[in-house]
PDB file of C-alpha atoms in Angstrom:
ATOM      1  CA  GLN W   3     133.488 105.290 154.730  1.00  0.00           C
ATOM      2  CA  VAL W   4     136.597 103.445 155.936  1.00  0.00           C
ATOM      3  CA  GLN W   5     138.423 101.129 153.366  1.00  0.00           C
ATOM      4  CA  LEU W   6     140.892  98.278 154.804  1.00  0.00           C
ATOM      5  CA  VAL W   7     143.304  96.591 152.536  1.00  0.00           C
ATOM      6  CA  GLU W   8     145.313  93.642 153.727  1.00  0.00           C
ATOM      7  CA  SER W   9     148.028  91.843 152.053  1.00  0.00           C
ATOM      8  CA  GLY W  10     150.822  89.810 153.167  1.00  0.00           C
ATOM      9  CA  GLY W  11     149.016  86.130 153.524  1.00  0.00           C
ATOM     10  CA  GLY W  12     150.555  82.972 151.898  1.00  0.00           C
ATOM     11  CA  LEU W  13     152.060  79.902 152.495  1.00  0.00           C
ATOM     12  CA  VAL W  14     154.665  79.089 155.282  1.00  0.00           C
ATOM     13  CA  GLN W  15     156.339  76.313 157.202  1.00  0.00           C
ATOM     14  CA  ALA W  16     155.810  75.662 160.891  1.00  0.00           C
ATOM     15  CA  GLY W  17     158.363  77.445 162.715  1.00  0.00           C
ATOM     16  CA  GLY W  18     158.623  80.514 160.204  1.00  0.00           C
ATOM     17  CA  SER W  19     157.376  83.865 159.980  1.00  0.00           C
ATOM     18  CA  LEU W  20     154.770  86.196 158.113  1.00  0.00           C
ATOM     19  CA  ARG W  21     153.978  89.548 158.223  1.00  0.00           C
ATOM     20  CA  LEU W  22     150.507  91.066 157.326  1.00  0.00           C
ATOM     21  CA  SER W  23     149.708  94.508 156.534  1.00  0.00           C
ATOM     22  CA  CYS W  24     146.352  96.537 156.872  1.00  0.00           C
ATOM     23  CA  ALA W  25     146.331  99.745 155.213  1.00  0.00           C
ATOM     24  CA  ALA W  26     143.166 102.112 156.017  1.00  0.00           C
ATOM     25  CA  SER W  27     142.043 104.720 153.845  1.00  0.00           C
ATOM     26  CA  GLY W  28     139.062 107.185 153.575  1.00  0.00           C
ATOM     27  CA  ARG W  29     138.425 107.674 157.107  1.00  0.00           C
ATOM     28  CA  THR W  30     136.109 110.502 158.015  1.00  0.00           C
ATOM     29  CA  PHE W  31     135.961 109.869 161.694  1.00  0.00           C
ATOM     30  CA  SER W  32     139.040 109.228 164.006  1.00  0.00           C
ATOM     31  CA  SER W  33     139.597 105.646 164.369  1.00  0.00           C
ATOM     32  CA  VAL W  34     140.092 104.346 168.070  1.00  0.00           C
ATOM     33  CA  ALA W  35     141.801 101.197 167.363  1.00  0.00           C
ATOM     34  CA  MET W  36     142.621  98.756 164.834  1.00  0.00           C
ATOM     35  CA  GLY W  37     142.566  94.566 165.075  1.00  0.00           C
ATOM     36  CA  TRP W  38     143.171  91.587 163.691  1.00  0.00           C
ATOM     37  CA  PHE W  39     140.800  88.642 163.535  1.00  0.00           C
ATOM     38  CA  ARG W  40     141.051  84.966 162.181  1.00  0.00           C
ATOM     39  CA  GLN W  41     138.402  82.243 161.166  1.00  0.00           C
ATOM     40  CA  ALA W  42     139.563  78.841 160.440  1.00  0.00           C
ATOM     41  CA  PRO W  43     137.454  76.305 158.347  1.00  0.00           C
ATOM     42  CA  GLY W  44     134.369  75.316 160.651  1.00  0.00           C
ATOM     43  CA  LYS W  45     135.185  77.723 163.482  1.00  0.00           C
ATOM     44  CA  GLU W  46     134.316  80.921 164.518  1.00  0.00           C
ATOM     45  CA  ARG W  47     136.159  84.124 163.941  1.00  0.00           C
ATOM     46  CA  GLU W  48     138.174  84.641 166.748  1.00  0.00           C
ATOM     47  CA  PHE W  49     140.318  87.588 168.317  1.00  0.00           C
ATOM     48  CA  VAL W  50     143.912  88.069 167.361  1.00  0.00           C
ATOM     49  CA  GLY W  51     145.046  91.100 168.919  1.00  0.00           C
ATOM     50  CA  SER W  52     144.153  94.806 168.660  1.00  0.00           C
ATOM     51  CA  ILE W  53     145.998  98.036 168.751  1.00  0.00           C
ATOM     52  CA  SER W  54     144.855 101.871 169.984  1.00  0.00           C
ATOM     53  CA  TRP W  55     145.433 104.312 167.470  1.00  0.00           C
ATOM     54  CA  SER W  56     146.238 107.291 169.752  1.00  0.00           C
ATOM     55  CA  SER W  57     148.089 105.347 172.744  1.00  0.00           C
ATOM     56  CA  GLY W  58     149.625 102.287 171.031  1.00  0.00           C
ATOM     57  CA  MET W  59     148.668 100.084 173.648  1.00  0.00           C
ATOM     58  CA  ARG W  60     148.261  96.378 172.700  1.00  0.00           C
ATOM     59  CA  TYR W  61     146.538  93.470 173.369  1.00  0.00           C
ATOM     60  CA  TYR W  62     146.563  89.981 172.281  1.00  0.00           C
ATOM     61  CA  ALA W  63     144.954  86.839 172.630  1.00  0.00           C
ATOM     62  CA  ASP W  64     146.832  83.871 174.822  1.00  0.00           C
ATOM     63  CA  SER W  65     147.030  81.757 171.783  1.00  0.00           C
ATOM     64  CA  VAL W  66     149.466  84.080 170.325  1.00  0.00           C
ATOM     65  CA  LYS W  67     150.886  85.875 172.983  1.00  0.00           C
ATOM     66  CA  GLY W  68     154.619  85.931 172.650  1.00  0.00           C
ATOM     67  CA  ARG W  69     154.577  84.895 169.093  1.00  0.00           C
ATOM     68  CA  PHE W  70     152.604  87.558 167.095  1.00  0.00           C
ATOM     69  CA  THR W  71     153.431  91.451 167.429  1.00  0.00           C
ATOM     70  CA  ILE W  72     151.016  94.365 166.220  1.00  0.00           C
ATOM     71  CA  SER W  73     152.733  97.532 165.217  1.00  0.00           C
ATOM     72  CA  ARG W  74     151.571 100.537 163.470  1.00  0.00           C
ATOM     73  CA  ASP W  75     152.883 103.255 160.852  1.00  0.00           C
ATOM     74  CA  GLU W  76     151.067 106.238 161.292  1.00  0.00           C
ATOM     75  CA  ASP W  77     152.291 108.253 158.229  1.00  0.00           C
ATOM     76  CA  LYS W  78     151.141 105.321 156.083  1.00  0.00           C
ATOM     77  CA  ASN W  79     147.636 104.636 158.184  1.00  0.00           C
ATOM     78  CA  THR W  80     148.967 101.025 158.403  1.00  0.00           C
ATOM     79  CA  ILE W  81     149.171  98.169 160.943  1.00  0.00           C
ATOM     80  CA  TYR W  82     150.938  95.136 160.715  1.00  0.00           C
ATOM     81  CA  LEU W  83     150.856  91.800 162.209  1.00  0.00           C
ATOM     82  CA  GLN W  84     154.317  89.964 162.809  1.00  0.00           C
ATOM     83  CA  MET W  85     153.756  86.134 163.055  1.00  0.00           C
ATOM     84  CA  ASN W  86     156.537  84.300 164.145  1.00  0.00           C
ATOM     85  CA  SER W  87     156.955  80.765 165.553  1.00  0.00           C
ATOM     86  CA  LEU W  88     154.075  79.694 163.181  1.00  0.00           C
ATOM     87  CA  LYS W  89     151.977  76.432 163.890  1.00  0.00           C
ATOM     88  CA  PRO W  90     149.786  74.582 161.837  1.00  0.00           C
ATOM     89  CA  GLU W  91     146.655  75.610 164.139  1.00  0.00           C
ATOM     90  CA  ASP W  92     147.288  79.297 162.944  1.00  0.00           C
ATOM     91  CA  THR W  93     146.117  78.446 159.470  1.00  0.00           C
ATOM     92  CA  ALA W  94     143.021  80.715 158.751  1.00  0.00           C
ATOM     93  CA  VAL W  95     141.678  83.611 157.018  1.00  0.00           C
ATOM     94  CA  TYR W  96     143.110  86.723 158.869  1.00  0.00           C
ATOM     95  CA  TYR W  97     140.855  89.828 158.766  1.00  0.00           C
ATOM     96  CA  CYS W  98     141.811  93.349 159.763  1.00  0.00           C
ATOM     97  CA  ALA W  99     139.303  95.277 161.558  1.00  0.00           C
ATOM     98  CA  ALA W 100     138.972  99.070 162.822  1.00  0.00           C
ATOM     99  CA  THR W 101     136.581 100.458 164.969  1.00  0.00           C
ATOM    100  CA  SER W 102     135.351 104.269 166.341  1.00  0.00           C
ATOM    101  CA  SER W 103     132.941 102.842 168.805  1.00  0.00           C
ATOM    102  CA  ARG W 104     133.675 102.952 172.577  1.00  0.00           C
ATOM    103  CA  THR W 105     132.847  99.279 172.589  1.00  0.00           C
ATOM    104  CA  TYR W 106     136.150  98.908 172.288  1.00  0.00           C
ATOM    105  CA  TYR W 107     136.988  99.734 175.869  1.00  0.00           C
ATOM    106  CA  THR W 108     134.484  97.116 177.332  1.00  0.00           C
ATOM    107  CA  ASP W 109     134.837  94.200 174.791  1.00  0.00           C
ATOM    108  CA  ARG W 110     137.496  94.619 172.593  1.00  0.00           C
ATOM    109  CA  THR W 111     137.942  90.906 171.881  1.00  0.00           C
ATOM    110  CA  ASN W 112     134.193  90.781 170.552  1.00  0.00           C
ATOM    111  CA  GLU W 113     134.090  91.014 166.682  1.00  0.00           C
ATOM    112  CA  ARG W 114     130.750  92.940 167.402  1.00  0.00           C
ATOM    113  CA  ALA W 115     132.917  95.995 168.665  1.00  0.00           C
ATOM    114  CA  TYR W 116     134.262  96.579 165.190  1.00  0.00           C
ATOM    115  CA  GLU W 117     132.675  98.674 162.286  1.00  0.00           C
ATOM    116  CA  TYR W 118     134.877  97.965 159.590  1.00  0.00           C
ATOM    117  CA  TRP W 119     136.690  95.151 158.030  1.00  0.00           C
ATOM    118  CA  GLY W 120     139.066  94.087 155.570  1.00  0.00           C
ATOM    119  CA  GLN W 121     138.637  91.261 152.765  1.00  0.00           C
ATOM    120  CA  GLY W 122     140.813  88.728 154.532  1.00  0.00           C
ATOM    121  CA  THR W 123     144.155  87.180 153.831  1.00  0.00           C
ATOM    122  CA  GLN W 124     144.546  83.424 153.770  1.00  0.00           C
ATOM    123  CA  VAL W 125     147.611  82.489 155.959  1.00  0.00           C
ATOM    124  CA  THR W 126     148.439  78.459 155.611  1.00  0.00           C
ATOM    125  CA  VAL W 127     151.098  76.982 157.940  1.00  0.00           C
ATOM    126  CA  SER W 128     152.140  73.636 156.991  1.00  0.00           C
ATOM    127  CA  SER W 129     153.635  70.893 159.029  1.00  0.00           C
TER     128      SER W 129
END
């Protein structure tokens, strides 16, 4: 029903920047919010940040606050993750997610609150 296509992953040196994109299409119902998660090898998937589609309100994990910025382009149904001052510990597969569930308002950092997921894009930060 909702298709999410991610792009922009790659290899970057520590201290550098990278911009991820996630384009949404094929929606029948209005999305409450979209967000980014990441998963490093051997670790659980963790919340990175999210943005409310209607209000633009943004939320970030403490680990990326001040370094990462989420933005949106309503005309393109696309959200972005601008990643600055990248660290090796940021290395992970980054996933775009979307939800129309009210669960978002009570537990937006939980992956169970999101219904649709992209394929993931690899981000590797070298030291």
